[in-house]
Tab-separated table of C-alpha atoms in Angstrom:
chain	number	residue	atom	x	y	z
A	9	MET	CA	-56.330	11.938	-10.852
A	10	PRO	CA	-55.776	12.755	-7.147
A	11	ASN	CA	-54.981	9.097	-6.502
A	12	ARG	CA	-52.403	9.101	-9.274
A	13	TYR	CA	-50.883	12.304	-7.933
A	14	PHE	CA	-50.793	10.837	-4.427
A	15	ALA	CA	-49.156	7.638	-5.729
A	16	PHE	CA	-46.603	9.660	-7.701
A	17	THR	CA	-45.836	11.764	-4.614
A	18	LEU	CA	-45.263	8.651	-2.527
A	19	LEU	CA	-42.991	7.232	-5.213
A	20	LEU	CA	-41.002	10.470	-5.365
A	21	ILE	CA	-40.630	10.560	-1.583
A	22	SER	CA	-39.468	6.924	-1.586
A	23	VAL	CA	-36.868	7.653	-4.267
A	24	LEU	CA	-35.611	10.724	-2.411
A	25	LEU	CA	-35.360	8.790	0.847
A	26	ALA	CA	-33.479	6.005	-0.907
A	27	LEU	CA	-31.091	8.475	-2.491
A	28	THR	CA	-30.564	10.204	0.851
A	29	ALA	CA	-29.803	6.885	2.549
A	30	PHE	CA	-27.394	5.980	-0.255
A	31	ALA	CA	-25.638	9.340	0.038
A	32	GLU	CA	-25.281	8.907	3.801
A	33	GLU	CA	-23.947	5.381	3.363
A	34	ARG	CA	-21.392	6.532	0.808
A	35	ALA	CA	-20.364	9.659	2.697
A	36	GLU	CA	-16.863	9.946	4.083
A	37	ARG	CA	-16.418	9.875	7.836
A	38	THR	CA	-16.690	13.182	9.642
A	39	ILE	CA	-13.490	14.473	11.241
A	40	GLU	CA	-14.691	13.337	14.672
A	41	GLU	CA	-15.413	9.867	13.283
A	42	ILE	CA	-11.974	9.772	11.650
A	43	LYS	CA	-10.255	10.685	14.908
A	44	ALA	CA	-12.185	8.110	16.921
A	45	GLU	CA	-11.541	5.398	14.334
A	46	ALA	CA	-7.840	6.285	14.112
A	47	ILE	CA	-7.413	5.968	17.882
A	48	HIS	CA	-9.312	2.678	17.871
A	49	ARG	CA	-7.169	1.269	15.061
A	50	ALA	CA	-4.006	2.264	16.921
A	51	GLU	CA	-5.318	0.458	19.995
A	52	VAL	CA	-6.002	-2.798	18.133
A	53	GLY	CA	-3.001	-2.634	15.755
A	54	GLN	CA	-5.099	-2.161	12.627
A	55	TYR	CA	-3.929	-0.593	9.356
A	56	PRO	CA	-2.976	2.182	8.731
A	57	LEU	CA	-2.008	2.673	12.390
A	58	ILE	CA	0.045	-0.467	12.942
A	59	GLY	CA	2.913	0.378	15.272
A	60	LEU	CA	1.603	3.786	16.343
A	61	ASP	CA	1.153	4.440	20.042
A	62	PRO	CA	-2.524	5.169	20.843
A	63	GLY	CA	-1.448	7.911	23.245
A	64	ASP	CA	0.527	9.658	20.515
A	65	VAL	CA	-2.419	9.389	18.123
A	66	LYS	CA	-4.814	10.803	20.715
A	67	GLU	CA	-2.429	13.672	21.475
A	68	ALA	CA	-2.264	14.597	17.787
A	69	CYS	CA	-6.026	14.228	17.332
A	70	ASP	CA	-6.647	16.625	20.221
A	71	HIS	CA	-5.166	19.352	17.988
A	72	ILE	CA	-7.339	18.505	14.969
A	73	HIS	CA	-10.740	20.158	14.667
A	74	THR	CA	-11.397	20.259	10.915
A	75	LYS	CA	-10.631	18.240	7.794
A	76	ASP	CA	-8.003	20.780	6.754
A	77	LYS	CA	-5.065	18.751	5.438
A	78	ASP	CA	-2.406	21.089	6.791
A	79	GLU	CA	-4.022	21.039	10.235
A	80	TRP	CA	-3.896	17.237	10.168
A	81	ALA	CA	-0.254	17.209	9.106
A	82	ALA	CA	0.781	19.833	11.666
A	83	ALA	CA	-0.790	17.877	14.517
A	84	PHE	CA	1.089	14.674	13.739
A	85	MET	CA	4.321	16.501	12.920
A	86	GLY	CA	4.096	18.256	16.275
A	87	VAL	CA	4.110	14.945	18.137
A	88	GLY	CA	6.662	13.404	15.781
A	89	ASP	CA	9.078	16.311	16.176
A	90	ARG	CA	9.389	15.609	19.880
A	91	TYR	CA	10.646	12.079	19.222
A	92	PHE	CA	12.819	13.109	16.283
A	93	ASN	CA	14.569	15.845	18.250
A	94	GLU	CA	15.114	13.546	21.219
A	95	ALA	CA	16.548	10.886	18.893
A	96	LYS	CA	19.116	13.316	17.500
A	97	LEU	CA	20.292	14.131	21.030
A	98	LEU	CA	20.562	10.455	22.015
A	99	GLU	CA	22.268	8.995	18.926
A	100	LYS	CA	25.680	8.684	20.627
A	101	SER	CA	24.728	8.269	24.268
A	102	ASP	CA	21.792	5.875	23.849
A	103	PRO	CA	21.560	4.570	20.273
A	104	THR	CA	18.868	2.002	21.139
A	105	LYS	CA	16.530	4.695	22.483
A	106	ALA	CA	17.439	6.993	19.594
A	107	ASN	CA	16.495	4.318	17.073
A	108	ALA	CA	13.174	3.682	18.824
A	109	ASP	CA	12.469	7.422	18.764
A	110	TYR	CA	13.247	7.632	15.043
A	111	ILE	CA	10.811	4.780	14.376
A	112	ARG	CA	8.130	6.532	16.406
A	113	ALA	CA	8.746	9.824	14.604
A	114	TRP	CA	8.708	8.152	11.171
A	115	ARG	CA	5.354	6.499	11.801
A	116	LEU	CA	3.812	9.711	13.107
A	117	TYR	CA	5.126	11.766	10.192
A	118	SER	CA	3.968	9.117	7.748
A	119	PHE	CA	0.457	9.153	9.158
A	120	GLY	CA	0.616	12.932	8.997
A	121	ARG	CA	0.922	12.727	5.197
A	122	TRP	CA	-1.614	9.861	4.904
A	123	PRO	CA	-3.094	8.812	2.554
A	124	ILE	CA	-1.335	11.172	0.128
A	125	PRO	CA	0.749	14.351	0.526
A	126	ALA	CA	-1.972	16.486	-1.068
A	127	SER	CA	-1.166	19.825	0.620
A	128	PRO	CA	1.993	21.767	1.548
A	129	GLY	CA	1.737	20.557	5.131
A	130	LYS	CA	1.299	16.933	4.134
A	131	GLN	CA	4.241	17.266	1.745
A	132	ARG	CA	6.398	18.476	4.655
A	133	ALA	CA	5.180	15.540	6.731
A	134	TYR	CA	6.161	13.144	3.952
A	135	ALA	CA	9.634	14.684	3.664
A	136	LYS	CA	10.062	14.374	7.420
A	137	ALA	CA	8.873	10.751	7.273
A	138	ILE	CA	11.583	9.885	4.761
A	139	GLU	CA	14.211	11.722	6.824
A	140	ALA	CA	13.208	9.934	10.040
A	141	PHE	CA	13.053	6.545	8.316
A	142	LEU	CA	16.536	6.926	6.833
A	143	ALA	CA	17.843	8.023	10.251
A	144	HIS	CA	16.337	4.823	11.684
A	145	ALA	CA	17.829	2.765	8.838
A	146	ARG	CA	21.338	3.992	9.706
A	147	PHE	CA	21.201	1.626	12.672
A	148	TRP	CA	20.650	-1.411	10.460
A	149	ASP	CA	23.155	-4.177	9.912
A	150	PRO	CA	23.289	-5.183	7.085
A	151	PRO	CA	22.903	-1.619	5.827
A	152	LEU	CA	20.217	-0.112	3.611
A	153	GLU	CA	21.411	1.271	0.288
A	154	VAL	CA	19.477	4.067	-1.390
A	155	VAL	CA	19.695	3.410	-5.124
A	156	ARG	CA	18.804	5.844	-7.895
A	157	ILE	CA	17.950	4.242	-11.218
A	158	PRO	CA	17.968	6.514	-14.294
A	159	PHE	CA	14.566	6.473	-15.985
A	160	GLU	CA	13.168	8.585	-18.817
A	161	GLY	CA	15.027	11.752	-17.882
A	162	SER	CA	14.322	11.291	-14.176
A	163	GLU	CA	15.110	8.591	-11.639
A	164	ILE	CA	13.557	5.765	-9.679
A	165	VAL	CA	14.474	5.939	-5.994
A	166	ALA	CA	14.537	2.555	-4.275
A	167	TYR	CA	15.921	0.880	-1.172
A	168	LEU	CA	18.174	-2.156	-1.531
A	169	ARG	CA	19.141	-4.438	1.319
A	170	LEU	CA	21.125	-7.649	0.955
A	171	PRO	CA	21.752	-10.498	3.423
A	172	LYS	CA	24.821	-10.224	5.619
A	173	ASN	CA	27.878	-12.312	4.762
A	174	ALA	CA	26.266	-13.760	1.647
A	175	LYS	CA	28.372	-16.200	-0.332
A	176	GLY	CA	27.777	-15.601	-3.997
A	177	PRO	CA	24.795	-13.977	-5.711
A	178	VAL	CA	21.571	-14.013	-3.676
A	179	PRO	CA	17.894	-14.247	-4.644
A	180	LEU	CA	15.978	-10.983	-4.399
A	181	VAL	CA	12.401	-9.760	-4.027
A	182	ILE	CA	11.246	-6.530	-5.661
A	183	ALA	CA	8.593	-5.171	-3.290
A	184	VAL	CA	5.964	-2.694	-4.546
A	185	ASN	CA	3.753	-0.657	-2.211
A	186	GLY	CA	0.028	0.011	-2.331
A	187	LEU	CA	-2.021	3.168	-2.792
A	188	ASP	CA	-1.120	4.744	0.540
A	189	SER	CA	1.781	2.680	1.909
A	190	ARG	CA	5.328	3.477	0.820
A	191	LYS	CA	8.662	1.786	0.144
A	192	GLU	CA	9.702	2.684	3.687
A	193	ASP	CA	6.931	0.468	5.089
A	194	LEU	CA	7.968	-2.409	2.827
A	195	SER	CA	11.610	-2.043	3.813
A	196	GLU	CA	10.677	-2.368	7.461
A	197	SER	CA	8.618	-5.502	6.767
A	198	PHE	CA	11.057	-7.185	4.404
A	199	ALA	CA	13.921	-7.005	6.886
A	200	ALA	CA	12.454	-10.312	8.088
A	201	ILE	CA	13.444	-12.092	4.865
A	202	LEU	CA	17.173	-11.341	5.134
A	203	PRO	CA	18.021	-14.225	7.534
A	204	TYR	CA	16.809	-16.659	4.865
A	205	GLY	CA	19.505	-15.476	2.469
A	206	VAL	CA	17.124	-13.349	0.377
A	207	GLY	CA	17.594	-9.659	-0.375
A	208	PHE	CA	14.974	-7.094	-1.295
A	209	LEU	CA	14.551	-3.918	-3.266
A	210	ALA	CA	11.614	-1.759	-2.162
A	211	VAL	CA	10.195	0.745	-4.631
A	212	ASP	CA	7.236	3.120	-4.767
A	213	GLY	CA	4.844	1.980	-7.485
A	214	PRO	CA	3.762	4.340	-10.278
A	215	GLY	CA	1.810	7.337	-9.038
A	216	THR	CA	2.891	6.951	-5.407
A	217	GLY	CA	5.701	8.198	-3.192
A	218	GLN	CA	8.811	9.197	-5.112
A	219	ALA	CA	7.859	7.385	-8.320
A	220	PRO	CA	8.814	9.393	-11.438
A	221	ILE	CA	5.629	8.600	-13.397
A	222	LYS	CA	1.898	8.373	-12.746
A	223	VAL	CA	-0.331	5.348	-13.264
A	224	SER	CA	-1.217	4.426	-16.852
A	225	GLU	CA	-1.749	1.244	-18.829
A	226	THR	CA	1.964	1.331	-19.771
A	227	ALA	CA	3.420	2.349	-16.380
A	228	ASP	CA	4.671	-1.182	-15.714
A	229	ARG	CA	7.649	-0.151	-17.864
A	230	MET	CA	8.985	1.607	-14.766
A	231	LEU	CA	9.090	-1.672	-12.878
A	232	SER	CA	10.604	-3.463	-15.862
A	233	ARG	CA	13.401	-0.904	-15.609
A	234	VAL	CA	13.827	-1.917	-11.970
A	235	ILE	CA	14.271	-5.539	-13.071
A	236	ASP	CA	16.866	-4.350	-15.598
A	237	TYR	CA	18.732	-2.661	-12.772
A	238	VAL	CA	18.762	-5.536	-10.273
A	239	GLN	CA	20.015	-7.861	-12.992
A	240	THR	CA	23.108	-5.651	-13.299
A	241	ARG	CA	23.985	-6.046	-9.617
A	242	PRO	CA	26.667	-8.725	-9.216
A	243	GLU	CA	25.375	-9.496	-5.700
A	244	VAL	CA	21.997	-10.596	-7.122
A	245	ASP	CA	21.219	-13.929	-8.758
A	246	LYS	CA	19.412	-12.734	-11.878
A	247	ASN	CA	17.736	-16.127	-12.266
A	248	ARG	CA	16.115	-15.885	-8.832
A	249	ILE	CA	14.146	-12.646	-8.799
A	250	ALA	CA	10.575	-12.425	-7.517
A	251	VAL	CA	8.111	-9.563	-7.128
A	252	HIS	CA	5.721	-8.875	-4.274
A	253	GLY	CA	2.925	-6.311	-4.241
A	254	VAL	CA	0.169	-5.182	-1.909
A	255	SER	CA	-3.161	-3.880	-3.250
A	256	TRP	CA	-2.206	-1.496	-6.084
A	257	GLY	CA	1.281	-2.984	-5.852
A	258	ALA	CA	-0.383	-6.387	-6.264
A	259	TYR	CA	-1.853	-5.154	-9.541
A	260	TRP	CA	1.675	-4.426	-10.767
A	261	ALA	CA	2.945	-7.749	-9.407
A	262	THR	CA	0.193	-9.553	-11.321
A	263	LYS	CA	0.876	-7.677	-14.535
A	264	LEU	CA	4.621	-8.313	-14.218
A	265	ALA	CA	3.917	-12.008	-13.614
A	266	ILE	CA	2.561	-11.992	-17.171
A	267	VAL	CA	4.674	-9.486	-19.122
A	268	GLU	CA	7.949	-10.281	-17.293
A	269	ARG	CA	7.402	-13.965	-16.605
A	270	ALA	CA	10.628	-14.924	-18.367
A	271	ARG	CA	12.648	-12.849	-15.891
A	272	LEU	CA	10.735	-13.641	-12.700
A	273	LYS	CA	10.934	-16.757	-10.580
A	274	GLY	CA	7.629	-15.949	-8.905
A	275	ALA	CA	5.155	-13.258	-7.907
A	276	SER	CA	3.113	-12.830	-4.743
A	277	ALA	CA	0.112	-10.528	-4.904
A	278	GLN	CA	-1.990	-9.415	-1.942
A	279	SER	CA	-5.529	-8.428	-3.017
A	280	PRO	CA	-4.728	-7.616	-6.652
A	281	PRO	CA	-7.324	-5.613	-8.617
A	282	VAL	CA	-7.966	-7.346	-11.933
A	283	ASP	CA	-11.182	-6.319	-13.697
A	284	THR	CA	-14.350	-5.571	-11.695
A	285	PHE	CA	-12.398	-3.171	-9.483
A	286	PHE	CA	-11.817	-0.979	-12.524
A	287	GLN	CA	-15.488	-0.672	-13.498
A	288	LYS	CA	-17.438	2.518	-12.795
A	289	ASP	CA	-20.122	0.652	-10.862
A	290	PHE	CA	-17.547	-0.581	-8.356
A	291	LEU	CA	-16.068	2.889	-8.023
A	292	MET	CA	-19.447	4.441	-7.279
A	293	ASN	CA	-20.925	1.672	-5.134
A	294	SER	CA	-17.915	0.325	-3.217
A	295	LEU	CA	-14.965	2.711	-3.294
A	296	LEU	CA	-16.759	6.016	-2.847
A	297	GLY	CA	-17.128	6.557	0.904
A	298	ASN	CA	-15.635	3.126	1.678
A	299	ARG	CA	-15.548	2.591	5.464
A	300	GLU	CA	-12.940	-0.181	5.486
A	301	TYR	CA	-10.599	2.546	4.244
A	302	LEU	CA	-10.051	5.197	6.927
A	303	PHE	CA	-10.673	8.241	4.716
A	304	ASP	CA	-10.082	9.792	1.284
A	305	GLN	CA	-9.667	6.621	-0.763
A	306	VAL	CA	-11.142	8.122	-3.919
A	307	PRO	CA	-9.070	11.349	-3.678
A	308	ALA	CA	-6.000	9.156	-3.233
A	309	LEU	CA	-6.956	7.183	-6.348
A	310	MET	CA	-7.469	10.387	-8.313
A	311	ASN	CA	-4.004	11.541	-7.284
A	312	ILE	CA	-2.134	8.606	-8.828
A	313	PHE	CA	-3.342	9.421	-12.350
A	314	ASP	CA	-2.435	12.428	-14.497
A	315	GLY	CA	-5.214	14.858	-15.361
A	316	VAL	CA	-7.921	13.282	-13.199
A	317	LYS	CA	-10.097	16.011	-11.678
A	318	ASN	CA	-13.463	14.350	-11.033
A	319	LEU	CA	-15.201	10.992	-10.747
A	320	ASP	CA	-15.879	10.727	-14.473
A	321	ASP	CA	-12.171	11.281	-15.212
A	322	LEU	CA	-11.259	8.657	-12.628
A	323	ALA	CA	-13.742	6.153	-14.015
A	324	ALA	CA	-12.325	6.607	-17.523
A	325	SER	CA	-8.731	6.187	-16.318
A	326	LEU	CA	-9.523	3.147	-14.193
A	327	ALA	CA	-11.298	1.399	-17.077
A	328	LYS	CA	-8.073	1.337	-19.082
A	329	MET	CA	-6.259	-0.550	-16.318
A	330	SER	CA	-8.348	-3.734	-16.436
A	331	LEU	CA	-6.138	-6.726	-17.250
A	332	VAL	CA	-9.099	-8.155	-19.187
A	333	LYS	CA	-9.422	-5.005	-21.278
A	334	GLN	CA	-5.667	-5.054	-21.895
A	335	GLY	CA	-5.926	-8.619	-23.198
A	336	LEU	CA	-3.466	-9.963	-20.629
A	337	LEU	CA	-5.561	-12.088	-18.308
A	338	GLY	CA	-5.296	-15.725	-19.310
A	339	LYS	CA	-1.822	-15.454	-20.788
A	340	PRO	CA	1.022	-17.558	-19.336
A	341	THR	CA	2.356	-16.428	-15.952
A	342	THR	CA	5.235	-17.089	-13.639
A	343	PRO	CA	4.289	-19.077	-10.474
A	344	MET	CA	2.049	-16.958	-8.251
A	345	LEU	CA	0.787	-16.690	-4.697
A	346	ILE	CA	-2.526	-14.842	-4.410
A	347	LEU	CA	-3.708	-13.610	-1.003
A	348	ALA	CA	-7.119	-12.103	-0.303
A	349	GLY	CA	-10.048	-11.766	2.060
A	350	VAL	CA	-13.579	-12.780	1.100
A	351	LEU	CA	-15.005	-9.783	2.997
A	352	ASP	CA	-12.773	-7.262	1.225
A	353	THR	CA	-14.790	-4.181	0.249
A	354	GLN	CA	-11.894	-2.496	-1.578
A	355	VAL	CA	-10.976	-5.211	-4.083
A	356	PRO	CA	-13.826	-7.604	-4.963
A	357	ILE	CA	-13.200	-11.267	-4.248
A	358	SER	CA	-14.571	-11.966	-7.734
A	359	ASP	CA	-11.383	-10.421	-9.142
A	360	ILE	CA	-9.325	-12.889	-7.116
A	361	TYR	CA	-11.333	-15.888	-8.268
A	362	LEU	CA	-11.098	-14.679	-11.857
A	363	LEU	CA	-7.320	-14.412	-11.619
A	364	LEU	CA	-7.022	-17.848	-10.026
A	365	SER	CA	-9.020	-19.405	-12.846
A	366	LYS	CA	-6.860	-18.025	-15.674
A	367	GLY	CA	-3.371	-18.675	-17.007
A	368	ASP	CA	-1.276	-21.707	-17.758
A	369	VAL	CA	0.169	-22.876	-14.413
A	370	PRO	CA	-1.458	-23.694	-11.040
A	371	LYS	CA	-1.390	-20.827	-8.558
A	372	ASP	CA	-1.077	-20.966	-4.799
A	373	ALA	CA	-3.822	-19.168	-2.906
A	374	TRP	CA	-4.374	-18.015	0.656
A	375	ILE	CA	-7.972	-16.851	0.965
A	376	ASN	CA	-9.266	-15.808	4.395
A	377	PRO	CA	-13.059	-16.329	4.498
A	378	GLN	CA	-13.277	-13.887	7.425
A	379	GLY	CA	-10.681	-11.471	6.064
A	380	GLY	CA	-10.992	-7.997	4.632
A	381	HIS	CA	-8.536	-6.154	2.400
A	382	LEU	CA	-5.229	-8.045	2.007
A	383	GLY	CA	-6.826	-10.905	3.955
A	384	ARG	CA	-6.551	-8.955	7.218
A	385	GLN	CA	-8.598	-10.037	10.214
A	386	VAL	CA	-8.197	-7.880	13.321
A	387	LYS	CA	-6.352	-9.705	16.136
A	388	VAL	CA	-6.549	-12.997	14.197
A	389	TRP	CA	-4.677	-12.357	10.945
A	390	PRO	CA	-3.004	-8.940	11.276
A	391	ASP	CA	-0.607	-7.796	8.547
A	392	PRO	CA	2.630	-8.859	10.320
A	393	LEU	CA	1.331	-12.399	10.913
A	394	ILE	CA	0.249	-12.850	7.288
A	395	PHE	CA	3.645	-11.596	6.200
A	396	LYS	CA	5.557	-13.896	8.549
A	397	GLN	CA	3.524	-17.070	8.166
A	398	VAL	CA	2.368	-16.911	4.550
A	399	ILE	CA	4.289	-14.493	2.332
A	400	ILE	CA	7.883	-14.970	3.490
A	401	PRO	CA	7.750	-18.811	3.517
A	402	TRP	CA	6.311	-18.854	-0.012
A	403	LEU	CA	8.919	-16.448	-1.376
A	404	VAL	CA	11.758	-18.329	0.319
A	405	ARG	CA	10.591	-21.644	-1.148
A	406	THR	CA	9.932	-20.209	-4.587
A	407	LEU	CA	13.389	-18.612	-4.734
A	408	ASN	CA	15.099	-21.784	-3.485
A	409	ALA	CA	16.840	-19.756	-0.806
A	410	GLN	CA	19.760	-21.409	0.924
A	411	GLY	CA	19.445	-19.615	4.264
A	412	VAL	CA	17.682	-20.909	7.373
A	413	GLN	CA	14.284	-22.189	6.271
A	414	PRO	CA	11.118	-20.818	7.887
């Protein structure tokens, strides 16, 4: 009997130690770890701090001592305000410096609301980010047009930009953001496609940014409405429309490649979730406390759905999103480019291989064996390089653009 009790006690201790280790592994970073990691990512140009000055990030972090969301937002707004106010003073006397200041302010404000504007302070930071971005966009030639598309008693806010001096209708890419990026980020990136004679419309995907609806298994109807809209624009060639999405946006791009294949010339999808991502096991074992993500990935996921208050709610909502469960995977698609990293801890590479193996037409793939989420590899394949060397050339070719070829 004592031996059995001793054995049981050892087993119990082993289980408790294992559970403790698991809990520590899955725990979010502490605030000091977040600050240190944020500064490091700014130094090496790693998402979500691409383009932020490490000195600015350190200055803001010096004013952050807790995980309070409003404290975080206030710290980054404080630094951003300095650049925004200087930009306003310099608009006429030094427009180049003013524009650079607006960019700096926008990125600081945007990181102040990151990953989601889940408090009054973060909501103010997000509003300031939009204001600073639009102030920066006023310097653009060709100009950015803010479009408002009526939708189910509300509106879809999107940014449209067309090539300069275009002769006749132009091809266009509908660009959809991820969980924590926004249409402003996509607009900045997609400026690079304009010289090839291709326009873009950047839009916040369901549940993010200024989108009028949350994520659901039918939320792709919002993006179908966007296609309706761009087909009404006389400047756009309605037979040469493509969609591009990153992460959650890649999910929508993949779904549209199936349900809207008749109206799309192509779809590029960067790390699209397909099936395993939406299972509870993946949520609990990979997404919860994920360290590739800077912080608060699961709270950000909960925010994009209606009525999700805990992990069980989130698991139930995610399960409905699987393209396998919806009976869509394997149906005919428009031509696709799939990008991913084998070492991605946020979207399993098995989802990518599953997608590549289904459908009716061959797909193009760019799979980085040393890459993480979106195929990123620090200092080797950063986001801007993937965009320039892989995504833009594929979209230009697929749309048969008549501009200067990459």
